[in-house]
Amino acid sequence: MLCFYPVFGMELRMTTTFPSISISTDRLVMRPFEMADIPAYIEMMNDETVVAWMDGPNPYTQVDAERWVRRIAPAERTGGHGIALAVTEFLTQRLVGSVRLLDTDWRTRSTEVRYITAPWARGEGYATESVLAIAQWLFRDQGFERIELRTPADNTASQQVAQKLGCISEGVLRNARIARTRTENGADGGWTDIRTDLIVWGLLPEDLEGVAEQLADAGEYGTYNNWK
């Protein structure tokens, strides 16, 4: 079952900011970041795969994490730019990753989604499940008409998430993202910036028809069709 719980009793309504909300699936809880998330968040953000594809500080420190939890993540929502949610396991409350909406256009009801998965949680379908849940919420509850994903050309894992969700590949932005690669002194923690293409994926409400059922039939995770 998929459930949406307003935080602090806030009413869900059409505005130019997202509500402070918690989204639950059979396996996951997506909610605002908390100070207790900081140790696991630092560990995740310093993982080599995350460092390579994301544009956060490197190394990612306690100061960076506190700034994210206290200021940057809340400001994404209150400023109308998007929303940043911690993704946790329903049973253990362990941090699985994060899902972030950004560059939200309230006139066209469109936004971009980015996601990160902790190394221990990869291969479990958590990224697909969390992005599907937030897409259902956006389309059915918030009246959005388009979600965009931008995946680096060599990040096949991220592209697989887009494909499983039924996203349509719409083109390539050449040399559009700066990624990182290990230098010759990589064993000492050295990284260098490289340019990479971005594949642009579009997801519309009709693209999601039947996706949850297909994933459930494939044994990826339990189906969920209702919320409150």
C-alpha atoms as a PDB file:
ATOM      1  CA  MET A   1       0.000   0.000   0.000  1.00  0.00           C
ATOM      2  CA  LEU A   2       1.215   3.480  -0.875  1.00  0.00           C
ATOM      3  CA  CYS A   3       0.387   6.145   1.701  1.00  0.00           C
ATOM      4  CA  PHE A   4       0.912   9.898   1.874  1.00  0.00           C
ATOM      5  CA  TYR A   5       1.026  11.498   5.308  1.00  0.00           C
ATOM      6  CA  PRO A   6       1.066  15.297   5.657  1.00  0.00           C
ATOM      7  CA  VAL A   7       3.761  16.351   8.136  1.00  0.00           C
ATOM      8  CA  PHE A   8       2.624  18.575  11.033  1.00  0.00           C
ATOM      9  CA  GLY A   9      -0.961  18.288   9.789  1.00  0.00           C
ATOM     10  CA  MET A  10      -0.374  20.359   6.640  1.00  0.00           C
ATOM     11  CA  GLU A  11      -3.151  20.155   4.072  1.00  0.00           C
ATOM     12  CA  LEU A  12      -2.134  18.911   0.613  1.00  0.00           C
ATOM     13  CA  ARG A  13      -3.158  21.448  -2.008  1.00  0.00           C
ATOM     14  CA  MET A  14      -2.049  22.969  -5.284  1.00  0.00           C
ATOM     15  CA  THR A  15       0.485  25.716  -4.554  1.00  0.00           C
ATOM     16  CA  THR A  16       3.877  26.871  -5.791  1.00  0.00           C
ATOM     17  CA  THR A  17       5.637  24.878  -3.072  1.00  0.00           C
ATOM     18  CA  PHE A  18       5.454  21.204  -2.283  1.00  0.00           C
ATOM     19  CA  PRO A  19       3.922  20.208   1.061  1.00  0.00           C
ATOM     20  CA  SER A  20       6.093  18.776   3.810  1.00  0.00           C
ATOM     21  CA  ILE A  21       5.133  15.157   3.291  1.00  0.00           C
ATOM     22  CA  SER A  22       6.023  11.557   4.089  1.00  0.00           C
ATOM     23  CA  ILE A  23       5.429   8.940   1.380  1.00  0.00           C
ATOM     24  CA  SER A  24       5.306   5.266   2.357  1.00  0.00           C
ATOM     25  CA  THR A  25       5.418   2.152   0.198  1.00  0.00           C
ATOM     26  CA  ASP A  26       5.436  -1.495   1.246  1.00  0.00           C
ATOM     27  CA  ARG A  27       9.204  -1.362   1.820  1.00  0.00           C
ATOM     28  CA  LEU A  28      10.193   2.287   2.060  1.00  0.00           C
ATOM     29  CA  VAL A  29       9.475   5.561   3.840  1.00  0.00           C
ATOM     30  CA  MET A  30      10.384   8.799   2.060  1.00  0.00           C
ATOM     31  CA  ARG A  31      10.426  11.760   4.442  1.00  0.00           C
ATOM     32  CA  PRO A  32      12.244  15.040   5.195  1.00  0.00           C
ATOM     33  CA  PHE A  33      15.851  14.638   6.272  1.00  0.00           C
ATOM     34  CA  GLU A  34      16.611  14.507  10.001  1.00  0.00           C
ATOM     35  CA  MET A  35      19.784  15.125  11.983  1.00  0.00           C
ATOM     36  CA  ALA A  36      19.905  11.409  12.802  1.00  0.00           C
ATOM     37  CA  ASP A  37      20.447  10.710   9.084  1.00  0.00           C
ATOM     38  CA  ILE A  38      23.776  12.528   9.002  1.00  0.00           C
ATOM     39  CA  PRO A  39      26.242   9.660   9.694  1.00  0.00           C
ATOM     40  CA  ALA A  40      24.664   7.371   7.081  1.00  0.00           C
ATOM     41  CA  TYR A  41      24.308  10.271   4.631  1.00  0.00           C
ATOM     42  CA  ILE A  42      28.010  11.150   4.919  1.00  0.00           C
ATOM     43  CA  GLU A  43      28.935   7.514   4.302  1.00  0.00           C
ATOM     44  CA  MET A  44      26.697   7.350   1.236  1.00  0.00           C
ATOM     45  CA  MET A  45      27.935  10.621  -0.244  1.00  0.00           C
ATOM     46  CA  ASN A  46      31.567   9.475   0.055  1.00  0.00           C
ATOM     47  CA  ASP A  47      30.922   6.206  -1.765  1.00  0.00           C
ATOM     48  CA  GLU A  48      33.006   6.038  -4.957  1.00  0.00           C
ATOM     49  CA  THR A  49      30.030   5.581  -7.284  1.00  0.00           C
ATOM     50  CA  VAL A  50      28.228   8.569  -5.765  1.00  0.00           C
ATOM     51  CA  VAL A  51      31.382  10.705  -5.910  1.00  0.00           C
ATOM     52  CA  ALA A  52      31.852   9.811  -9.586  1.00  0.00           C
ATOM     53  CA  TRP A  53      28.366  10.800 -10.763  1.00  0.00           C
ATOM     54  CA  MET A  54      27.122  13.429  -8.315  1.00  0.00           C
ATOM     55  CA  ASP A  55      28.290  17.027  -7.999  1.00  0.00           C
ATOM     56  CA  GLY A  56      28.443  17.324  -4.204  1.00  0.00           C
ATOM     57  CA  PRO A  57      31.561  18.297  -2.227  1.00  0.00           C
ATOM     58  CA  ASN A  58      34.374  15.758  -2.178  1.00  0.00           C
ATOM     59  CA  PRO A  59      35.187  14.601   0.403  1.00  0.00           C
ATOM     60  CA  TYR A  60      31.746  15.046   1.934  1.00  0.00           C
ATOM     61  CA  THR A  61      32.155  16.216   5.525  1.00  0.00           C
ATOM     62  CA  GLN A  62      30.102  16.585   8.692  1.00  0.00           C
ATOM     63  CA  VAL A  63      29.785  20.306   7.957  1.00  0.00           C
ATOM     64  CA  ASP A  64      28.455  19.575   4.451  1.00  0.00           C
ATOM     65  CA  ALA A  65      25.883  17.105   5.802  1.00  0.00           C
ATOM     66  CA  GLU A  66      24.674  19.462   8.539  1.00  0.00           C
ATOM     67  CA  ARG A  67      24.317  22.267   6.020  1.00  0.00           C
ATOM     68  CA  TRP A  68      22.294  19.958   3.779  1.00  0.00           C
ATOM     69  CA  VAL A  69      19.944  18.773   6.519  1.00  0.00           C
ATOM     70  CA  ARG A  70      19.500  22.111   8.296  1.00  0.00           C
ATOM     71  CA  ARG A  71      19.448  24.573   5.396  1.00  0.00           C
ATOM     72  CA  ILE A  72      19.736  23.345   1.815  1.00  0.00           C
ATOM     73  CA  ALA A  73      17.187  20.511   1.798  1.00  0.00           C
ATOM     74  CA  PRO A  74      14.457  22.489   3.632  1.00  0.00           C
ATOM     75  CA  ALA A  75      15.089  25.517   1.395  1.00  0.00           C
ATOM     76  CA  GLU A  76      14.496  23.407  -1.730  1.00  0.00           C
ATOM     77  CA  ARG A  77      10.888  23.021  -0.645  1.00  0.00           C
ATOM     78  CA  THR A  78      10.157  26.396   0.964  1.00  0.00           C
ATOM     79  CA  GLY A  79      11.761  28.234  -1.959  1.00  0.00           C
ATOM     80  CA  GLY A  80       9.512  26.447  -4.445  1.00  0.00           C
ATOM     81  CA  HIS A  81      12.430  24.815  -6.289  1.00  0.00           C
ATOM     82  CA  GLY A  82      11.524  21.210  -5.479  1.00  0.00           C
ATOM     83  CA  ILE A  83      11.772  18.826  -2.533  1.00  0.00           C
ATOM     84  CA  ALA A  84      14.483  16.597  -1.065  1.00  0.00           C
ATOM     85  CA  LEU A  85      13.500  13.416   0.761  1.00  0.00           C
ATOM     86  CA  ALA A  86      15.466  10.815   2.675  1.00  0.00           C
ATOM     87  CA  VAL A  87      14.566   7.260   1.628  1.00  0.00           C
ATOM     88  CA  THR A  88      14.592   4.722   4.463  1.00  0.00           C
ATOM     89  CA  GLU A  89      13.664   1.071   4.886  1.00  0.00           C
ATOM     90  CA  PHE A  90      10.206   0.729   6.395  1.00  0.00           C
ATOM     91  CA  LEU A  91      11.204  -2.013   8.854  1.00  0.00           C
ATOM     92  CA  THR A  92      14.725  -0.977   9.887  1.00  0.00           C
ATOM     93  CA  GLN A  93      14.580   2.808   9.305  1.00  0.00           C
ATOM     94  CA  ARG A  94      18.044   2.481   7.753  1.00  0.00           C
ATOM     95  CA  LEU A  95      18.908   5.144   5.158  1.00  0.00           C
ATOM     96  CA  VAL A  96      18.511   3.640   1.682  1.00  0.00           C
ATOM     97  CA  GLY A  97      19.214   6.790  -0.299  1.00  0.00           C
ATOM     98  CA  SER A  98      17.590  10.036  -1.355  1.00  0.00           C
ATOM     99  CA  VAL A  99      15.162  11.361  -3.949  1.00  0.00           C
ATOM    100  CA  ARG A 100      15.213  14.992  -4.991  1.00  0.00           C
ATOM    101  CA  LEU A 101      12.929  17.080  -7.200  1.00  0.00           C
ATOM    102  CA  LEU A 102      14.550  20.215  -8.610  1.00  0.00           C
ATOM    103  CA  ASP A 103      14.164  22.931 -11.247  1.00  0.00           C
ATOM    104  CA  THR A 104      10.398  22.714 -10.774  1.00  0.00           C
ATOM    105  CA  ASP A 105       8.311  24.741 -13.239  1.00  0.00           C
ATOM    106  CA  TRP A 106       4.978  25.443 -11.579  1.00  0.00           C
ATOM    107  CA  ARG A 107       3.406  26.905 -14.704  1.00  0.00           C
ATOM    108  CA  THR A 108       4.017  23.833 -16.847  1.00  0.00           C
ATOM    109  CA  ARG A 109       3.781  21.456 -13.863  1.00  0.00           C
ATOM    110  CA  SER A 110       7.085  19.785 -14.663  1.00  0.00           C
ATOM    111  CA  THR A 111      10.157  18.916 -12.612  1.00  0.00           C
ATOM    112  CA  GLU A 112      13.411  16.957 -12.715  1.00  0.00           C
ATOM    113  CA  VAL A 113      14.073  14.002 -10.416  1.00  0.00           C
ATOM    114  CA  ARG A 114      17.459  12.783  -9.161  1.00  0.00           C
ATOM    115  CA  TYR A 115      18.128   9.802  -6.933  1.00  0.00           C
ATOM    116  CA  ILE A 116      20.993   8.293  -4.977  1.00  0.00           C
ATOM    117  CA  THR A 117      21.172   4.791  -3.505  1.00  0.00           C
ATOM    118  CA  ALA A 118      23.490   3.732  -0.688  1.00  0.00           C
ATOM    119  CA  PRO A 119      25.985   1.033  -1.757  1.00  0.00           C
ATOM    120  CA  TRP A 120      24.578  -1.591   0.626  1.00  0.00           C
ATOM    121  CA  ALA A 121      21.069  -1.132  -0.809  1.00  0.00           C
ATOM    122  CA  ARG A 122      21.836  -1.432  -4.529  1.00  0.00           C
ATOM    123  CA  GLY A 123      20.305  -4.223  -6.547  1.00  0.00           C
ATOM    124  CA  GLU A 124      17.106  -4.323  -4.481  1.00  0.00           C
ATOM    125  CA  GLY A 125      14.979  -2.129  -6.741  1.00  0.00           C
ATOM    126  CA  TYR A 126      14.818   0.648  -4.132  1.00  0.00           C
ATOM    127  CA  ALA A 127      15.633   3.464  -6.582  1.00  0.00           C
ATOM    128  CA  THR A 128      12.898   2.356  -8.977  1.00  0.00           C
ATOM    129  CA  GLU A 129      10.402   1.945  -6.142  1.00  0.00           C
ATOM    130  CA  SER A 130      11.079   5.367  -4.634  1.00  0.00           C
ATOM    131  CA  VAL A 131      11.009   7.234  -7.950  1.00  0.00           C
ATOM    132  CA  LEU A 132       7.822   5.419  -8.967  1.00  0.00           C
ATOM    133  CA  ALA A 133       6.182   6.410  -5.688  1.00  0.00           C
ATOM    134  CA  ILE A 134       7.081  10.076  -6.022  1.00  0.00           C
ATOM    135  CA  ALA A 135       5.992  10.044  -9.679  1.00  0.00           C
ATOM    136  CA  GLN A 136       2.583   8.640  -8.726  1.00  0.00           C
ATOM    137  CA  TRP A 137       2.259  11.297  -6.041  1.00  0.00           C
ATOM    138  CA  LEU A 138       3.229  14.076  -8.466  1.00  0.00           C
ATOM    139  CA  PHE A 139       0.888  12.980 -11.239  1.00  0.00           C
ATOM    140  CA  ARG A 140      -2.135  11.920  -9.212  1.00  0.00           C
ATOM    141  CA  ASP A 141      -2.041  14.257  -6.231  1.00  0.00           C
ATOM    142  CA  GLN A 142      -0.090  17.329  -7.340  1.00  0.00           C
ATOM    143  CA  GLY A 143      -1.388  17.606 -10.902  1.00  0.00           C
ATOM    144  CA  PHE A 144       2.015  17.431 -12.568  1.00  0.00           C
ATOM    145  CA  GLU A 145       2.274  16.643 -16.277  1.00  0.00           C
ATOM    146  CA  ARG A 146       5.955  15.851 -16.810  1.00  0.00           C
ATOM    147  CA  ILE A 147       8.973  14.456 -14.950  1.00  0.00           C
ATOM    148  CA  GLU A 148      12.444  14.613 -16.446  1.00  0.00           C
ATOM    149  CA  LEU A 149      15.428  12.402 -15.688  1.00  0.00           C
ATOM    150  CA  ARG A 150      18.946  13.176 -16.890  1.00  0.00           C
ATOM    151  CA  THR A 151      21.368  10.275 -16.718  1.00  0.00           C
ATOM    152  CA  PRO A 152      25.108  10.374 -17.550  1.00  0.00           C
ATOM    153  CA  ALA A 153      25.852   8.415 -20.703  1.00  0.00           C
ATOM    154  CA  ASP A 154      28.003   5.851 -18.888  1.00  0.00           C
ATOM    155  CA  ASN A 155      25.777   5.457 -15.817  1.00  0.00           C
ATOM    156  CA  THR A 156      23.937   2.332 -16.938  1.00  0.00           C
ATOM    157  CA  ALA A 157      22.404   1.658 -13.514  1.00  0.00           C
ATOM    158  CA  SER A 158      20.646   5.019 -13.538  1.00  0.00           C
ATOM    159  CA  GLN A 159      19.470   4.433 -17.104  1.00  0.00           C
ATOM    160  CA  GLN A 160      17.962   1.091 -16.093  1.00  0.00           C
ATOM    161  CA  VAL A 161      15.843   2.857 -13.475  1.00  0.00           C
ATOM    162  CA  ALA A 162      14.484   5.195 -16.161  1.00  0.00           C
ATOM    163  CA  GLN A 163      13.724   2.297 -18.481  1.00  0.00           C
ATOM    164  CA  LYS A 164      11.919   0.267 -15.796  1.00  0.00           C
ATOM    165  CA  LEU A 165       9.694   3.255 -15.051  1.00  0.00           C
ATOM    166  CA  GLY A 166       8.644   3.514 -18.681  1.00  0.00           C
ATOM    167  CA  CYS A 167      10.516   6.742 -19.368  1.00  0.00           C
ATOM    168  CA  ILE A 168      11.034   7.728 -22.997  1.00  0.00           C
ATOM    169  CA  SER A 169      14.549   8.640 -24.146  1.00  0.00           C
ATOM    170  CA  GLU A 170      14.195  12.069 -25.750  1.00  0.00           C
ATOM    171  CA  GLY A 171      17.748  12.934 -26.765  1.00  0.00           C
ATOM    172  CA  VAL A 172      21.304  13.614 -25.676  1.00  0.00           C
ATOM    173  CA  LEU A 173      22.757  16.799 -24.204  1.00  0.00           C
ATOM    174  CA  ARG A 174      26.360  16.668 -25.354  1.00  0.00           C
ATOM    175  CA  ASN A 175      29.108  17.493 -22.840  1.00  0.00           C
ATOM    176  CA  ALA A 176      26.435  18.743 -20.445  1.00  0.00           C
ATOM    177  CA  ARG A 177      27.617  17.335 -17.095  1.00  0.00           C
ATOM    178  CA  ILE A 178      30.853  17.287 -15.170  1.00  0.00           C
ATOM    179  CA  ALA A 179      31.536  13.880 -13.600  1.00  0.00           C
ATOM    180  CA  ARG A 180      34.619  12.605 -11.775  1.00  0.00           C
ATOM    181  CA  THR A 181      37.144   9.870 -12.402  1.00  0.00           C
ATOM    182  CA  ARG A 182      40.027   8.509 -10.377  1.00  0.00           C
ATOM    183  CA  THR A 183      43.452   9.951 -11.076  1.00  0.00           C
ATOM    184  CA  GLU A 184      46.692   7.931 -11.160  1.00  0.00           C
ATOM    185  CA  ASN A 185      46.898   8.636  -7.448  1.00  0.00           C
ATOM    186  CA  GLY A 186      43.405   7.265  -6.933  1.00  0.00           C
ATOM    187  CA  ALA A 187      44.534   5.017  -4.123  1.00  0.00           C
ATOM    188  CA  ASP A 188      45.306   8.224  -2.216  1.00  0.00           C
ATOM    189  CA  GLY A 189      41.850   9.624  -2.846  1.00  0.00           C
ATOM    190  CA  GLY A 190      42.624  11.599  -6.012  1.00  0.00           C
ATOM    191  CA  TRP A 191      39.824  12.556  -8.397  1.00  0.00           C
ATOM    192  CA  THR A 192      39.679  14.672 -11.530  1.00  0.00           C
ATOM    193  CA  ASP A 193      36.734  16.231 -13.384  1.00  0.00           C
ATOM    194  CA  ILE A 194      35.644  14.918 -16.785  1.00  0.00           C
ATOM    195  CA  ARG A 195      32.914  15.987 -19.207  1.00  0.00           C
ATOM    196  CA  THR A 196      30.080  13.612 -20.041  1.00  0.00           C
ATOM    197  CA  ASP A 197      26.920  13.572 -22.139  1.00  0.00           C
ATOM    198  CA  LEU A 198      23.489  13.436 -20.532  1.00  0.00           C
ATOM    199  CA  ILE A 199      20.637  11.288 -21.801  1.00  0.00           C
ATOM    200  CA  VAL A 200      17.316  13.084 -21.300  1.00  0.00           C
ATOM    201  CA  TRP A 201      14.336  10.943 -20.340  1.00  0.00           C
ATOM    202  CA  GLY A 202      10.740  12.139 -20.158  1.00  0.00           C
ATOM    203  CA  LEU A 203       7.946  10.609 -18.071  1.00  0.00           C
ATOM    204  CA  LEU A 204       4.299  11.596 -18.581  1.00  0.00           C
ATOM    205  CA  PRO A 205       1.267  10.387 -16.603  1.00  0.00           C
ATOM    206  CA  GLU A 206       0.221   7.951 -19.327  1.00  0.00           C
ATOM    207  CA  ASP A 207       3.694   6.395 -19.372  1.00  0.00           C
ATOM    208  CA  LEU A 208       3.114   5.034 -15.856  1.00  0.00           C
ATOM    209  CA  GLU A 209       0.020   3.031 -16.787  1.00  0.00           C
ATOM    210  CA  GLY A 210       0.593  -0.562 -15.716  1.00  0.00           C
ATOM    211  CA  VAL A 211       4.205   0.013 -14.598  1.00  0.00           C
ATOM    212  CA  ALA A 212       3.600  -0.839 -10.926  1.00  0.00           C
ATOM    213  CA  GLU A 213       1.829  -4.064 -11.863  1.00  0.00           C
ATOM    214  CA  GLN A 214       4.554  -5.055 -14.326  1.00  0.00           C
ATOM    215  CA  LEU A 215       7.249  -4.540 -11.718  1.00  0.00           C
ATOM    216  CA  ALA A 216       5.265  -6.513  -9.164  1.00  0.00           C
ATOM    217  CA  ASP A 217       4.749  -9.383 -11.617  1.00  0.00           C
ATOM    218  CA  ALA A 218       8.510  -9.399 -12.250  1.00  0.00           C
ATOM    219  CA  GLY A 219       9.062  -9.888  -8.517  1.00  0.00           C
ATOM    220  CA  GLU A 220      10.841  -6.579  -8.049  1.00  0.00           C
ATOM    221  CA  TYR A 221       8.663  -5.566  -5.077  1.00  0.00           C
ATOM    222  CA  GLY A 222       5.118  -5.739  -3.785  1.00  0.00           C
ATOM    223  CA  THR A 223       2.368  -3.924  -5.648  1.00  0.00           C
ATOM    224  CA  TYR A 224       0.678  -0.887  -4.144  1.00  0.00           C
ATOM    225  CA  ASN A 225      -2.260   0.984  -5.574  1.00  0.00           C
ATOM    226  CA  ASN A 226      -3.899   2.831  -2.694  1.00  0.00           C
ATOM    227  CA  TRP A 227      -2.951   5.576  -0.315  1.00  0.00           C
ATOM    228  CA  LYS A 228      -4.527   7.851   2.257  1.00  0.00           C
END
